[in-house]
PDB file of C-alpha atoms in Angstrom:
ATOM      1  CA  PRO L   5     217.565 158.471  66.798  1.00 37.00           C
ATOM      2  CA  PRO L   6     216.444 162.051  67.350  1.00 39.00           C
ATOM      3  CA  SER L   7     212.978 162.835  65.250  1.00 44.00           C
ATOM      4  CA  PRO L   8     212.693 165.646  63.504  1.00 45.00           C
ATOM      5  CA  ALA L   9     209.819 168.147  64.014  1.00 47.00           C
ATOM      6  CA  GLY L  10     206.023 166.985  63.056  1.00 53.00           C
ATOM      7  CA  THR L  11     207.623 163.691  62.944  1.00 54.00           C
ATOM      8  CA  VAL L  12     207.161 160.890  65.217  1.00 55.00           C
ATOM      9  CA  ALA L  13     209.687 157.923  66.088  1.00 50.00           C
ATOM     10  CA  ALA L  14     207.704 154.787  66.499  1.00 49.00           C
ATOM     11  CA  THR L  15     209.044 150.891  66.598  1.00 45.00           C
ATOM     12  CA  PRO L  16     206.439 148.909  65.003  1.00 43.00           C
ATOM     13  CA  PRO L  17     205.049 146.383  67.082  1.00 43.00           C
ATOM     14  CA  GLY L  18     205.444 142.504  66.360  1.00 43.00           C
ATOM     15  CA  ALA L  19     207.449 141.043  63.701  1.00 45.00           C
ATOM     16  CA  GLN L  20     209.840 143.336  61.827  1.00 48.00           C
ATOM     17  CA  PRO L  21     209.050 143.368  57.991  1.00 53.00           C
ATOM     18  CA  ALA L  22     212.389 142.296  56.811  1.00 55.00           C
ATOM     19  CA  GLY L  23     214.057 143.031  60.439  1.00 73.00           C
ATOM     20  CA  ASP L  24     217.416 145.041  60.682  1.00 90.00           C
ATOM     21  CA  ARG L  25     216.892 146.311  56.586  1.00 93.00           C
ATOM     22  CA  PHE L  26     213.636 148.460  58.245  1.00 94.00           C
ATOM     23  CA  PHE L  27     215.558 150.265  61.009  1.00 95.00           C
ATOM     24  CA  GLN L  28     218.226 151.268  59.374  1.00 96.00           C
ATOM     25  CA  ALA L  29     215.387 152.438  56.397  1.00 96.00           C
ATOM     26  CA  ARG L  30     213.081 153.726  59.116  1.00 96.00           C
ATOM     27  CA  ASP L  31     216.620 155.972  60.922  1.00 97.00           C
ATOM     28  CA  LEU L  32     218.260 157.414  57.714  1.00 97.00           C
ATOM     29  CA  ILE L  33     213.938 158.831  56.760  1.00 97.00           C
ATOM     30  CA  LEU L  34     214.003 160.172  60.802  1.00 96.00           C
ATOM     31  CA  GLU L  35     217.269 161.814  60.750  1.00 97.00           C
ATOM     32  CA  GLY L  36     216.010 163.210  57.741  1.00 97.00           C
ATOM     33  CA  LYS L  37     217.895 162.072  54.364  1.00 98.00           C
ATOM     34  CA  TYR L  38     214.784 162.011  52.937  1.00 98.00           C
ATOM     35  CA  GLN L  39     215.540 160.098  49.352  1.00 97.00           C
ATOM     36  CA  ILE L  40     218.074 157.154  50.412  1.00 98.00           C
ATOM     37  CA  GLY L  41     216.143 156.168  52.911  1.00 97.00           C
ATOM     38  CA  LEU L  42     212.917 156.277  51.134  1.00 97.00           C
ATOM     39  CA  ALA L  43     214.792 154.539  48.322  1.00 97.00           C
ATOM     40  CA  ALA L  44     215.779 151.807  51.060  1.00 96.00           C
ATOM     41  CA  MET L  45     212.447 151.075  52.419  1.00 95.00           C
ATOM     42  CA  GLN L  46     211.018 150.924  49.304  1.00 94.00           C
ATOM     43  CA  ALA L  47     213.547 148.568  48.228  1.00 94.00           C
ATOM     44  CA  LEU L  48     212.240 145.728  50.859  1.00 92.00           C
ATOM     45  CA  ASP L  49     209.286 145.478  48.498  1.00 86.00           C
ATOM     46  CA  LYS L  50     206.737 145.245  51.939  1.00 84.00           C
ATOM     47  CA  GLY L  51     204.101 148.110  50.195  1.00 76.00           C
ATOM     48  CA  ASP L  52     202.032 145.906  52.193  1.00 91.00           C
ATOM     49  CA  ASN L  53     203.317 146.443  55.778  1.00 94.00           C
ATOM     50  CA  PRO L  54     202.141 149.740  57.101  1.00 96.00           C
ATOM     51  CA  ASP L  55     204.737 150.606  58.949  1.00 95.00           C
ATOM     52  CA  VAL L  56     206.607 150.485  56.241  1.00 95.00           C
ATOM     53  CA  ALA L  57     203.740 152.536  53.887  1.00 96.00           C
ATOM     54  CA  ALA L  58     203.908 155.432  56.354  1.00 97.00           C
ATOM     55  CA  TYR L  59     207.222 155.861  56.880  1.00 97.00           C
ATOM     56  CA  ILE L  60     207.122 155.788  52.133  1.00 97.00           C
ATOM     57  CA  GLY L  61     204.526 158.242  53.455  1.00 97.00           C
ATOM     58  CA  LEU L  62     206.289 160.646  55.602  1.00 97.00           C
ATOM     59  CA  ALA L  63     210.005 160.327  52.945  1.00 98.00           C
ATOM     60  CA  ASN L  64     207.439 161.370  50.216  1.00 98.00           C
ATOM     61  CA  ASN L  65     205.710 164.437  52.403  1.00 97.00           C
ATOM     62  CA  LYS L  66     208.899 166.187  53.696  1.00 97.00           C
ATOM     63  CA  LEU L  67     210.501 165.551  49.826  1.00 98.00           C
ATOM     64  CA  GLY L  68     207.268 167.611  49.213  1.00 97.00           C
ATOM     65  CA  ARG L  69     205.405 164.931  47.258  1.00 98.00           C
ATOM     66  CA  ALA L  70     201.719 165.249  49.537  1.00 97.00           C
ATOM     67  CA  SER L  71     200.218 163.203  46.614  1.00 97.00           C
ATOM     68  CA  ASP L  72     202.228 160.559  46.894  1.00 98.00           C
ATOM     69  CA  ALA L  73     202.705 160.143  50.478  1.00 98.00           C
ATOM     70  CA  ARG L  74     198.304 160.292  50.416  1.00 98.00           C
ATOM     71  CA  THR L  75     199.363 157.760  48.337  1.00 97.00           C
ATOM     72  CA  TRP L  76     200.845 155.959  50.398  1.00 97.00           C
ATOM     73  CA  TYR L  77     198.791 156.750  53.982  1.00 98.00           C
ATOM     74  CA  GLU L  78     195.817 155.698  52.457  1.00 97.00           C
ATOM     75  CA  LYS L  79     197.283 152.626  51.690  1.00 97.00           C
ATOM     76  CA  ALA L  80     199.140 152.194  54.734  1.00 97.00           C
ATOM     77  CA  LEU L  81     195.015 152.466  56.566  1.00 97.00           C
ATOM     78  CA  ALA L  82     193.397 150.185  53.651  1.00 97.00           C
ATOM     79  CA  ILE L  83     195.398 148.392  55.602  1.00 96.00           C
ATOM     80  CA  ASP L  84     195.558 149.264  59.257  1.00 97.00           C
ATOM     81  CA  PRO L  85     192.661 151.731  60.283  1.00 97.00           C
ATOM     82  CA  ASN L  86     194.141 151.778  63.718  1.00 97.00           C
ATOM     83  CA  HIS L  87     197.708 151.989  62.691  1.00 97.00           C
ATOM     84  CA  LEU L  88     198.856 155.277  64.574  1.00 97.00           C
ATOM     85  CA  LEU L  89     201.692 155.777  63.236  1.00 96.00           C
ATOM     86  CA  THR L  90     199.679 156.502  59.870  1.00 97.00           C
ATOM     87  CA  LEU L  91     196.816 158.266  61.661  1.00 98.00           C
ATOM     88  CA  ALA L  92     199.560 160.666  63.147  1.00 98.00           C
ATOM     89  CA  TYR L  93     201.384 161.328  59.959  1.00 98.00           C
ATOM     90  CA  PHE L  94     198.490 161.881  58.269  1.00 98.00           C
ATOM     91  CA  GLY L  95     196.891 163.851  60.687  1.00 98.00           C
ATOM     92  CA  MET L  96     200.522 165.296  60.558  1.00 97.00           C
ATOM     93  CA  LEU L  97     200.095 166.130  56.382  1.00 98.00           C
ATOM     94  CA  ARG L  98     196.688 167.191  56.444  1.00 97.00           C
ATOM     95  CA  ALA L  99     197.165 169.588  59.222  1.00 97.00           C
ATOM     96  CA  GLU L 100     200.283 171.105  57.067  1.00 95.00           C
ATOM     97  CA  GLN L 101     197.786 171.125  54.741  1.00 95.00           C
ATOM     98  CA  GLY L 102     195.748 174.195  56.592  1.00 95.00           C
ATOM     99  CA  ASP L 103     192.471 171.261  56.536  1.00 97.00           C
ATOM    100  CA  LEU L 104     192.138 170.563  60.225  1.00 97.00           C
ATOM    101  CA  SER L 105     189.248 170.223  60.768  1.00 97.00           C
ATOM    102  CA  ASN L 106     190.505 166.093  59.329  1.00 97.00           C
ATOM    103  CA  ALA L 107     193.862 167.119  60.902  1.00 98.00           C
ATOM    104  CA  GLN L 108     191.389 167.344  64.160  1.00 97.00           C
ATOM    105  CA  ASP L 109     189.744 163.463  63.298  1.00 97.00           C
ATOM    106  CA  TYR L 110     192.210 162.576  63.279  1.00 98.00           C
ATOM    107  CA  LEU L 111     193.888 163.173  66.942  1.00 98.00           C
ATOM    108  CA  GLU L 112     190.721 162.310  68.209  1.00 98.00           C
ATOM    109  CA  LYS L 113     190.890 158.878  66.391  1.00 98.00           C
ATOM    110  CA  ILE L 114     194.630 158.699  68.108  1.00 98.00           C
ATOM    111  CA  ARG L 115     193.275 159.210  71.364  1.00 97.00           C
ATOM    112  CA  GLY L 116     190.064 156.338  71.365  1.00 97.00           C
ATOM    113  CA  LEU L 117     192.601 154.006  70.661  1.00 97.00           C
ATOM    114  CA  CYS L 118     195.475 155.557  73.169  1.00 96.00           C
ATOM    115  CA  GLY L 119     192.678 155.126  75.845  1.00 95.00           C
ATOM    116  CA  GLY L 120     193.498 159.066  76.607  1.00 95.00           C
ATOM    117  CA  THR L 121     196.005 161.523  75.681  1.00 95.00           C
ATOM    118  CA  GLY L 122     199.368 160.419  76.389  1.00 94.00           C
ATOM    119  CA  CYS L 123     200.661 158.259  74.096  1.00 95.00           C
ATOM    120  CA  TYR L 124     203.535 159.601  71.516  1.00 94.00           C
ATOM    121  CA  GLU L 125     201.729 159.974  68.385  1.00 96.00           C
ATOM    122  CA  TYR L 126     198.567 162.241  70.008  1.00 97.00           C
ATOM    123  CA  ALA L 127     201.629 164.507  72.047  1.00 97.00           C
ATOM    124  CA  ALA L 128     202.974 165.098  68.093  1.00 96.00           C
ATOM    125  CA  LEU L 129     199.796 165.045  65.877  1.00 97.00           C
ATOM    126  CA  GLN L 130     198.390 167.550  68.380  1.00 97.00           C
ATOM    127  CA  ALA L 131     201.767 170.341  68.432  1.00 97.00           C
ATOM    128  CA  VAL L 132     201.757 170.809  64.483  1.00 96.00           C
ATOM    129  CA  ILE L 133     197.742 171.186  65.411  1.00 97.00           C
ATOM    130  CA  ALA L 134     198.461 174.178  67.693  1.00 96.00           C
ATOM    131  CA  SER L 135     201.100 175.350  65.600  1.00 96.00           C
ATOM    132  CA  LYS L 136     199.229 175.905  62.789  1.00 93.00           C
ATOM    133  CA  ARG L 137     196.529 177.240  64.893  1.00 88.00           C
ATOM    134  CA  ARG L 138     198.840 180.188  65.688  1.00 84.00           C
TER     135      ARG L 138
END
């Protein structure tokens, strides 16, 4: 499904957390149905999975709960410090809050992990940072 502005749609690699239920919850969030998607994601009881934690963070951020979003992004990065999706979403949150320096740090980390500027997470975060600098 298409991603709302300021979000990154990613298909997590490897084994999926709770399979189809994960994708259904993710799709609800990416479609802008944040509250129901958040409930569905939390029902997976997989908060120890960085993909799940990233989307719980995203839903919270879109619902205006920046503090909760930050907590979930930090949880995801504690599990996997190189989790591209979380780095992009956390960078977007930082940019939205006016912390362009830290957002830029996340962008540079993504660039390093992707081996350049060609990955979607880099482009999505770069666009948000650029929009905040205007």
